[in-house]
CSV table of C-alpha atoms and ligand atoms in Angstrom, one decimal:
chain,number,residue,atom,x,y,z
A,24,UNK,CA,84.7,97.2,81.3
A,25,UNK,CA,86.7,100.8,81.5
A,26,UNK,CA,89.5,101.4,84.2
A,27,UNK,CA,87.1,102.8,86.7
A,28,UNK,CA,84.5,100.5,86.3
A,29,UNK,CA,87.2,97.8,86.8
A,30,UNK,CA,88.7,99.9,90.3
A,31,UNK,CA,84.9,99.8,91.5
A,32,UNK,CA,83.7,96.5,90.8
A,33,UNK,CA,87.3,94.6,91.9
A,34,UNK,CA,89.2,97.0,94.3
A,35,UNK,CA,86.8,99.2,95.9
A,36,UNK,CA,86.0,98.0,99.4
A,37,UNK,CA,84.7,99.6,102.9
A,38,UNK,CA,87.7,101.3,105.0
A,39,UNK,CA,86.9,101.9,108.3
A,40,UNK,CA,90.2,102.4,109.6
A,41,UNK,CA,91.5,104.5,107.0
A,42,UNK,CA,89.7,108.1,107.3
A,43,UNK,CA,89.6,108.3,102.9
A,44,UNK,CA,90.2,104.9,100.2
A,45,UNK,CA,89.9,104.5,97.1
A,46,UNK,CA,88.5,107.4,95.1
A,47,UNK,CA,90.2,110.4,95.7
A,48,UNK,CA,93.6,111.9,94.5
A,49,UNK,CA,95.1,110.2,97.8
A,50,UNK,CA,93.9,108.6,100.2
A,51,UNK,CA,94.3,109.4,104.2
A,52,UNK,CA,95.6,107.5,107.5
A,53,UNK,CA,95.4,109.0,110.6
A,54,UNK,CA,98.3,107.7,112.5
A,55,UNK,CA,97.5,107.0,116.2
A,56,UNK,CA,99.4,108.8,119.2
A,57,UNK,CA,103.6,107.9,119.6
A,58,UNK,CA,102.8,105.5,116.4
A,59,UNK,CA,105.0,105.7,113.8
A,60,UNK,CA,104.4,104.3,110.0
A,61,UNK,CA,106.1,101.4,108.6
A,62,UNK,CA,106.3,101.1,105.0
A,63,UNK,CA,107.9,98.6,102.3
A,64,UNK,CA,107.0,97.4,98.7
A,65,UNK,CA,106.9,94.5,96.7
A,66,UNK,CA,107.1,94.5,93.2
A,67,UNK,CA,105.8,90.3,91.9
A,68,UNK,CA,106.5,90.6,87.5
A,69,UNK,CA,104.9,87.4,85.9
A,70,UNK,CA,108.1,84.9,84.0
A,71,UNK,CA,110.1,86.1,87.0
A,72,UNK,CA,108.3,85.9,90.4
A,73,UNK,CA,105.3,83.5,88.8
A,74,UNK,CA,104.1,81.5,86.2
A,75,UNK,CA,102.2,83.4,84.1
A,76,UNK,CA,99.1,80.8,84.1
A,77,UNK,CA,99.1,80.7,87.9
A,78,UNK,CA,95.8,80.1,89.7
A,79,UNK,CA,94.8,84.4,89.9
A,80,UNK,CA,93.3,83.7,93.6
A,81,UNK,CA,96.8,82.1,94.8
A,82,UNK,CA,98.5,84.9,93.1
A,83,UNK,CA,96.5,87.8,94.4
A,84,UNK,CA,96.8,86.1,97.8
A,85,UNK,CA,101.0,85.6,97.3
A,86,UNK,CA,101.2,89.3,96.3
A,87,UNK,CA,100.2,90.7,99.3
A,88,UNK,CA,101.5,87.9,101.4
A,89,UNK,CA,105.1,89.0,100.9
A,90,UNK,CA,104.4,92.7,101.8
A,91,UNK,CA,102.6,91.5,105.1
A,92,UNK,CA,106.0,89.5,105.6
A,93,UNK,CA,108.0,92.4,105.5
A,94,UNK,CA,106.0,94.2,108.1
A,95,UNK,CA,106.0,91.2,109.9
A,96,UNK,CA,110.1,91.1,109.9
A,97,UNK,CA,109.6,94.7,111.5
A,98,UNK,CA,106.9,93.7,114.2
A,99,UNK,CA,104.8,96.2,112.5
A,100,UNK,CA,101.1,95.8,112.8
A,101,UNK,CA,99.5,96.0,108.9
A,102,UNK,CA,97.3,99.2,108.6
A,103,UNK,CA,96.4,99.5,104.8
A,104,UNK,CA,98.1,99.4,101.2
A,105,UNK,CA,98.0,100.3,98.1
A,106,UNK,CA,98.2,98.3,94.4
A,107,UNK,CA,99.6,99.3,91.7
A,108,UNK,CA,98.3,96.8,88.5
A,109,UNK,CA,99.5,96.3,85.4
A,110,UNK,CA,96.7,93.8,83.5
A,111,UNK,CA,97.6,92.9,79.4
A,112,UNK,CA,93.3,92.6,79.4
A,113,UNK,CA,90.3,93.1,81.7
A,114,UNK,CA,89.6,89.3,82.6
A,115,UNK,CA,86.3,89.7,85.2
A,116,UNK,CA,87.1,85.3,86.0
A,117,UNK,CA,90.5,86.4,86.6
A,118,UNK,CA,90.0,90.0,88.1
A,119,UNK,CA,87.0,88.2,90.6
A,120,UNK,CA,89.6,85.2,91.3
A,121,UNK,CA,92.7,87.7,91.9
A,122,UNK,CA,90.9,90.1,94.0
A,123,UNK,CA,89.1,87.2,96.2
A,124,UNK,CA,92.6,85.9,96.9
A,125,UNK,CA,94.4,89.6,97.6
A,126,UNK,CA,91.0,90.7,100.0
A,127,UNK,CA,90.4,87.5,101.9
A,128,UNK,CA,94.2,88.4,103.0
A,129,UNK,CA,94.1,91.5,103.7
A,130,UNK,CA,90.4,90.9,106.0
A,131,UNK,CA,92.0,88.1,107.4
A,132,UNK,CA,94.9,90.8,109.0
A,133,UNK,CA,92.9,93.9,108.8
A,134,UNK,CA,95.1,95.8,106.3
A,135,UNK,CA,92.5,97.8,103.8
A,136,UNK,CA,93.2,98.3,100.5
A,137,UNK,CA,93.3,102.3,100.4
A,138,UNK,CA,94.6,103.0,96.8
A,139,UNK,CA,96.6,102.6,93.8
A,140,UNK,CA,97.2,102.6,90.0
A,141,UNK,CA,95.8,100.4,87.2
A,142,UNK,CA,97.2,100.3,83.7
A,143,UNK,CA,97.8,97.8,81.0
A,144,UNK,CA,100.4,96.1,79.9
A,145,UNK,CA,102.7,93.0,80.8
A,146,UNK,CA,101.0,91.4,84.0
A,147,UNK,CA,102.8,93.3,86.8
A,148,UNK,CA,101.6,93.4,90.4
A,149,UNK,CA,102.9,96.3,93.1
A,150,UNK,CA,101.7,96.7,96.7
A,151,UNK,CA,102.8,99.0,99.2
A,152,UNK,CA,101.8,97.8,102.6
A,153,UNK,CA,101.3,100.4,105.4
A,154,UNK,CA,101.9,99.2,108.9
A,155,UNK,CA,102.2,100.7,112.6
A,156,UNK,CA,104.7,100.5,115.1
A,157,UNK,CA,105.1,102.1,118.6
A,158,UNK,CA,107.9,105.0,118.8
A,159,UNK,CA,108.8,104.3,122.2
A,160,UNK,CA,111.9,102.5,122.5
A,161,UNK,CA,115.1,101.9,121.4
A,162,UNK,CA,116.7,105.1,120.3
A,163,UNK,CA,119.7,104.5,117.5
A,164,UNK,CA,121.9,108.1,117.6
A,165,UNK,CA,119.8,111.4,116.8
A,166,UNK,CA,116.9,109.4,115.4
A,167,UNK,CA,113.5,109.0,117.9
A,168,UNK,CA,113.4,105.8,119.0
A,169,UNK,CA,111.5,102.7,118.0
A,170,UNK,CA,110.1,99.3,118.8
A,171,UNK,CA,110.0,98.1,115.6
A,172,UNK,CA,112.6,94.9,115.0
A,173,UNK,CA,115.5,96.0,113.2
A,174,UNK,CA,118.4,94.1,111.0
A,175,UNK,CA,120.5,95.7,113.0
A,176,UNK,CA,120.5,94.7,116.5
A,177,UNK,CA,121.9,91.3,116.7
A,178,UNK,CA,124.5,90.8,119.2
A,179,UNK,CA,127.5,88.0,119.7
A,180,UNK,CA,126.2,85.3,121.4
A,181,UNK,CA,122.2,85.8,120.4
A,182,UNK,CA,120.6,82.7,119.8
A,183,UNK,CA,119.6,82.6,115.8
A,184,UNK,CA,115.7,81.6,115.3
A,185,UNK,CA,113.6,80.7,112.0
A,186,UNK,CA,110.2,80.3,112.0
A,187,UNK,CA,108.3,77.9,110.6
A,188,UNK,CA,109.4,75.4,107.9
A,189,UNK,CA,111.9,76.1,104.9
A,190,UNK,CA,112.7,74.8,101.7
A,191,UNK,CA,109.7,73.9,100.5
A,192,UNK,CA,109.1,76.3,97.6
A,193,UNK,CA,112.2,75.8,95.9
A,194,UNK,CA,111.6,72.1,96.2
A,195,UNK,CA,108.1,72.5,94.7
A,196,UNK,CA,110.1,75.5,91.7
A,197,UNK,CA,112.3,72.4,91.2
A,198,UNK,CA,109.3,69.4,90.9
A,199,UNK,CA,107.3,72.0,88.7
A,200,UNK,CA,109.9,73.0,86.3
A,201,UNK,CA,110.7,69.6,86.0
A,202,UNK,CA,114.2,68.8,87.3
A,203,UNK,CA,112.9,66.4,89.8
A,204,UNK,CA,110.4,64.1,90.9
A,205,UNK,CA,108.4,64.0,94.0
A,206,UNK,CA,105.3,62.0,95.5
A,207,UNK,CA,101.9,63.5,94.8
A,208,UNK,CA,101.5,64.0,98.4
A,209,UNK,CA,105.2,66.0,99.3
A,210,UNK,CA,104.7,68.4,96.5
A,211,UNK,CA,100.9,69.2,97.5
A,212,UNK,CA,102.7,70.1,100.8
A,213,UNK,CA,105.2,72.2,99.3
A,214,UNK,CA,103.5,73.8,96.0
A,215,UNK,CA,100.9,75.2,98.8
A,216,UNK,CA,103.7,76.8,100.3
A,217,UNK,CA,105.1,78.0,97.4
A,218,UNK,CA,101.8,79.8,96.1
A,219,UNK,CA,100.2,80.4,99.4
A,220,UNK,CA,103.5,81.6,102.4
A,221,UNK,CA,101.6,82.6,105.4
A,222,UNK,CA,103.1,86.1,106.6
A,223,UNK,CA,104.1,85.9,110.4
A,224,UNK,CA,102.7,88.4,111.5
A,225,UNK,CA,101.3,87.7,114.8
A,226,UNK,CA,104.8,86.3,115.9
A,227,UNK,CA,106.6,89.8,114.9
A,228,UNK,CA,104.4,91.3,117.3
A,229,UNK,CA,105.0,88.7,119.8
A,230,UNK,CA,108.8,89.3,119.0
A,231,UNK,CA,108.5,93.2,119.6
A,232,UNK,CA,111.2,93.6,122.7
A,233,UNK,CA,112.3,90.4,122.5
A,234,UNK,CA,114.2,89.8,119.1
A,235,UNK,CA,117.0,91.7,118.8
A,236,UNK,CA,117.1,91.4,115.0
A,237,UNK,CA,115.1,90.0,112.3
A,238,UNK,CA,114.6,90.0,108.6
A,239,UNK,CA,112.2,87.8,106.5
A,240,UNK,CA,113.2,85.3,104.2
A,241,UNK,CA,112.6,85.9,100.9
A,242,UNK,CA,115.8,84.8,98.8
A,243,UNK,CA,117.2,82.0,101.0
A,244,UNK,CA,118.1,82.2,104.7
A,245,UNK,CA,121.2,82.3,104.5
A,246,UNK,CA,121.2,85.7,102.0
A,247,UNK,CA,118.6,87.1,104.5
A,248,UNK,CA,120.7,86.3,107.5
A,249,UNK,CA,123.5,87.5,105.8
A,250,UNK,CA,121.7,90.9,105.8
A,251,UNK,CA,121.0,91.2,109.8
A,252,UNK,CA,124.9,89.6,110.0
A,253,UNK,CA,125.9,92.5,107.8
A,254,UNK,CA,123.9,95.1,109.4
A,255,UNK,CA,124.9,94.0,112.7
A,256,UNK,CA,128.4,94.0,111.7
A,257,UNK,CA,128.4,90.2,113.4
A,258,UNK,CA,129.1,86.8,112.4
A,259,UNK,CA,127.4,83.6,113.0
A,260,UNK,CA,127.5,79.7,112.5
A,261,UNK,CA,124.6,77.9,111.5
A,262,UNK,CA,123.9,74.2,112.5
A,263,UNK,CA,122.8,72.1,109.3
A,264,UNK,CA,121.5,68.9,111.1
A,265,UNK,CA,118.8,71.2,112.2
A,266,UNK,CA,118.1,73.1,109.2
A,267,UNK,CA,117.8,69.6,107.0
A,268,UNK,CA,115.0,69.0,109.1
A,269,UNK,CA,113.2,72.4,108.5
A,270,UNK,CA,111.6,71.1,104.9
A,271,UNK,CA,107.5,70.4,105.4
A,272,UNK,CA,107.7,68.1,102.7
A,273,UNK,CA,110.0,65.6,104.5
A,274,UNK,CA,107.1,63.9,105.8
A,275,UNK,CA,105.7,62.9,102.9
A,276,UNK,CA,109.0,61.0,101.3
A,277,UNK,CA,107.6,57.6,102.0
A,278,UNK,CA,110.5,56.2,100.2
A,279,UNK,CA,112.7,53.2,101.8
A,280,UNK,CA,116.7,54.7,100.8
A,281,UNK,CA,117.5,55.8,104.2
A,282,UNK,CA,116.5,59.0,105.8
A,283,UNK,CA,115.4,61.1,102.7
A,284,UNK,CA,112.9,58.2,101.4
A,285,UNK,CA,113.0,59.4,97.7
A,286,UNK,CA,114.0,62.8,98.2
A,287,UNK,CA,116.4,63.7,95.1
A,288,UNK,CA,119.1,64.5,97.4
A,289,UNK,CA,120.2,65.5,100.9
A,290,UNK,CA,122.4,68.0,99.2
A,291,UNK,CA,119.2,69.3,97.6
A,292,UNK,CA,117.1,69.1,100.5
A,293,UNK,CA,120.1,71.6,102.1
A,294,UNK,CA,119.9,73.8,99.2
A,295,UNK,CA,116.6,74.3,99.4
A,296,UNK,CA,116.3,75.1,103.4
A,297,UNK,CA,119.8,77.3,103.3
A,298,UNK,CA,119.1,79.0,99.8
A,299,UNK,CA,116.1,78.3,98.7
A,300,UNK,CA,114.0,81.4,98.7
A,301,UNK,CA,110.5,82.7,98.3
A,302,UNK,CA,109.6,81.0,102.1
A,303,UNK,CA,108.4,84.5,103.8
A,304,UNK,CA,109.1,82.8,106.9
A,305,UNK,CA,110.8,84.9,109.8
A,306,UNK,CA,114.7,84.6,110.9
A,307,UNK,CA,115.5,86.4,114.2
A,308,UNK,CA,118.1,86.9,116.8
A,309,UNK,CA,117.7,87.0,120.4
A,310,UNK,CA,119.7,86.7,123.8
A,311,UNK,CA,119.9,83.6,125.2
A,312,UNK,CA,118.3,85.1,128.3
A,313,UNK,CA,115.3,85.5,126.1
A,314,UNK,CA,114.7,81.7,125.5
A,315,UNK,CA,111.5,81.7,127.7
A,316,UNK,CA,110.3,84.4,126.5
A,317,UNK,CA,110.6,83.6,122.4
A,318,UNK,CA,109.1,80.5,123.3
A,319,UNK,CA,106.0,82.2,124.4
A,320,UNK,CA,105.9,84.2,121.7
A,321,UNK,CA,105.8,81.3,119.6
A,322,UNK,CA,103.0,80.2,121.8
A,323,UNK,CA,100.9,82.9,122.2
A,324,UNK,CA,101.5,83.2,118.1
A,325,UNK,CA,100.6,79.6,117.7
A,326,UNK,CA,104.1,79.9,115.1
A,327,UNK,CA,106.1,77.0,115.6
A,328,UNK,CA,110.5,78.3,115.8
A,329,UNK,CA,113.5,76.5,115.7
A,330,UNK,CA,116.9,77.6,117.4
A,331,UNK,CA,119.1,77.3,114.0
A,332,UNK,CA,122.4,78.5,115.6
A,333,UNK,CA,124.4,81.6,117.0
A,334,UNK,CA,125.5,85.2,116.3
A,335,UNK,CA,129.1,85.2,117.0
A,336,UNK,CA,132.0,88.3,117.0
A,337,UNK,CA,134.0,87.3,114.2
A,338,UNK,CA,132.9,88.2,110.9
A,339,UNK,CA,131.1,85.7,108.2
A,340,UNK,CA,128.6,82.9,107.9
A,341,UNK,CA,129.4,79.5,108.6
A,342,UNK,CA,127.8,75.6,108.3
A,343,UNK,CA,128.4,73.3,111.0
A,344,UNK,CA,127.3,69.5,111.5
A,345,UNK,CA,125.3,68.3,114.8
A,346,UNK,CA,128.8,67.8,116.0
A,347,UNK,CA,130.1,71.1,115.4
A,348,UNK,CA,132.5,70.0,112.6
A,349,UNK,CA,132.4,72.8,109.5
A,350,UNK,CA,130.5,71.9,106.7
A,351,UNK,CA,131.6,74.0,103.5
A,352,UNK,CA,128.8,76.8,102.6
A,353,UNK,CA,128.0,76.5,98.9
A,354,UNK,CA,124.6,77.8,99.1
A,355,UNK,CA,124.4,80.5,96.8
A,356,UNK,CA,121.2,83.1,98.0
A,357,UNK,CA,118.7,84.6,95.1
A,358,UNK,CA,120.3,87.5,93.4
A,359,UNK,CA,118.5,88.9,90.1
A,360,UNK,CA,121.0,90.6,88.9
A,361,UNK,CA,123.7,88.1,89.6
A,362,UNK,CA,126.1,87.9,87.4
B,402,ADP,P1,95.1,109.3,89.4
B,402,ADP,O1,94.7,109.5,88.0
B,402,ADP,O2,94.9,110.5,90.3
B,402,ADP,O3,96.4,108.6,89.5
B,402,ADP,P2,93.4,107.1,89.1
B,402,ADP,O4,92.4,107.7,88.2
B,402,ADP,O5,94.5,106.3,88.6
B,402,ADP,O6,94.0,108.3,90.0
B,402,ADP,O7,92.7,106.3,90.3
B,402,ADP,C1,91.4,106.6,90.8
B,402,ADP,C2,91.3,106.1,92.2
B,402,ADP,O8,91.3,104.7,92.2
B,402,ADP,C3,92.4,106.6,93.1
B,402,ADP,O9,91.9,106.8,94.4
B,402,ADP,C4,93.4,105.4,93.1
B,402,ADP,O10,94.1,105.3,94.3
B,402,ADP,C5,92.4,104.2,93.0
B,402,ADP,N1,92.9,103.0,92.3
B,402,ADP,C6,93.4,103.0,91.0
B,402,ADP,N2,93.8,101.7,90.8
B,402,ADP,C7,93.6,101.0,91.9
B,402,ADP,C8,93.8,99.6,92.2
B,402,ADP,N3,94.3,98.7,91.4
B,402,ADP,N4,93.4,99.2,93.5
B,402,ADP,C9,92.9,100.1,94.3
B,402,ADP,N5,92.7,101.4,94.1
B,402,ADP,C10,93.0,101.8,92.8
B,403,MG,MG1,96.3,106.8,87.6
């Protein structure tokens, strides 16, 4: 099978939104009126973002699932994207199982794959997602305005929001490369959300005017909320009673030592929610006059949110207990070039 043959038989699919796909030089959106485009990449390198012998359908499905997320941190609706591949062979088992995973995604959110490049070499997967977002609204200096949900915008006193559960792919990184032990049933729970994150994006649309900040969380929540914090130039506290109980896999410890069953540790299970990465679930600011309102947007999103803490004036991140006593922060974000 030659490179084209391989673009037309795995990649090439109807676009009816987009007004040219794959097949040309480059291919075409026509942007609606007062729309603006939203754009971000993600880059997924096998050894450092996956096992190499991962199942091909989860992998095509993660790879675009953490571009979606990004649009979804901006309350962007996807459009299209493009996918750049770089394939040591021409599999067709794990071409067919890759693209089934990537395109049932991207039908599922009507984003259409539009374009891209194919070469070989070490397994390396790039998408581009396209997405849309109104122009009309807030307006930052010079720049036309826009209703897309920035980093920037969170305010003292805004209630901080997460979406979803946390934890749970670092705990399932941690069963699978062997440094702990969980029940069958907890690390079913969390290996599906380590292969298979759901982007959020019907609740960053539902969030559009609402939040006033939000980033996804893709190397811990604390590194990603320490992005809006920085952006914002705010600080904020963050209550770890509640964040404990963010991990899906807690109800599957059916073990009898107190709360965490035969969870490794409580100190792990923290690590995991605070720093644990790789959850592509949304964290958000909002006023506290906006509680109704985020609540129905969790509704009308059917994405379940959980009031983690709040933005405060004074510079830095900090842990507290259920009884507002400081808990030290130890929880060291993802960083691939850390030192
Ligand atoms: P060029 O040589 O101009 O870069 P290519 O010959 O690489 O173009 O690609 C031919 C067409 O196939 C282009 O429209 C390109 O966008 C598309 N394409 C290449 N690889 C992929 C892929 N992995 N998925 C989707 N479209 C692809
Ligand atoms: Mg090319």
């Amino acid at each position: 099978m030659g490179e084209f043959e391989l673009i037309q038989r795995y990649f090439t699919r109807p676009t009816p939104k987009a007004v040219l796909g794959v097949g040309d030089d480059c291919a075409l959106l026509q942007m609606a009126a007062g729309m603006q485009l939203a754009i971000s990449s993600d880059m997924l390198v096998a050894g450092r973002h996956f096992f190499p012998d991962v199942d091909p359908r989860t992998l095509g499905h993660k790879a675009l699932a953490v571009n979606l997320s990004d649009l979804a941190a901006c309350g962007a609706r996807p459009i299209a994207f493009t996918l750049a591949l770089a394939l040591p062979d021409a599999s067709p088992a794990w071409l067919q199982a890759f693209s089934d995973g990537l395109l049932s995604l991207a039908d599922a959110y009507g984003c259409e794959l539009i374009g891209g490049d194919t070469t070989q070499g070490p397994l390396n997967i790039c998408i581009t997602v396209f997405g849309e977002v109104p122009a009309n609204g807030v307006q930052r200096g010079t720049q036309p305005g826009t209703q897309a949900i920035l980093r920037s915008g969170a305010q003292a006193g805004d209630d901080i929001y997460v979406s979803g559960t946390l934890g749970d792919a670092r705990l399932a990184l941690e069963a699978m490369q062997g440094r702990i032990q969980l029940p069958a049933a907890a690390l079913a729970v969390a290996r599906q959300r380590l292969e298979q994150p759901t982007p959020r994006v019907a609740l960053g649309l539902a969030l559009r005017g609402i939040a006033s900040a939000a980033a996804d969380i893709s190397d811990g929540l604390l590194g990603d909320l320490g992005h809006i914090l920085e952006r914002s130039a705010r600080g904020a506290t963050v209550n770890t009673e509640i964040a404990i109980n963010l991990l899906a896999a807690h109800a599957h410890f059916t073990g009898s030592s107190g709360q965490f069953g035969n969870i490794p540790s409580p100190q792990l299970a923290l690590q995991c929610v605070l720093a644990g990465g790789d959850d592509y679930e949304l964290v958000f600011t909002a006023p506290a006059a906006q509680r109704a309102a985020v609540q129905e947007a969790s509704r009308t999103s059917a994405t379940p949110v959980t009031r983690i803490g709040q933005i405060e004036a004074a510079p830095g991140l900090r842990l507290a207990d259920g009884r507002g006593a400081a808990v030290a922060n130890t929880y060291a974000s993802f960083d691939h070039f850390a030192p």
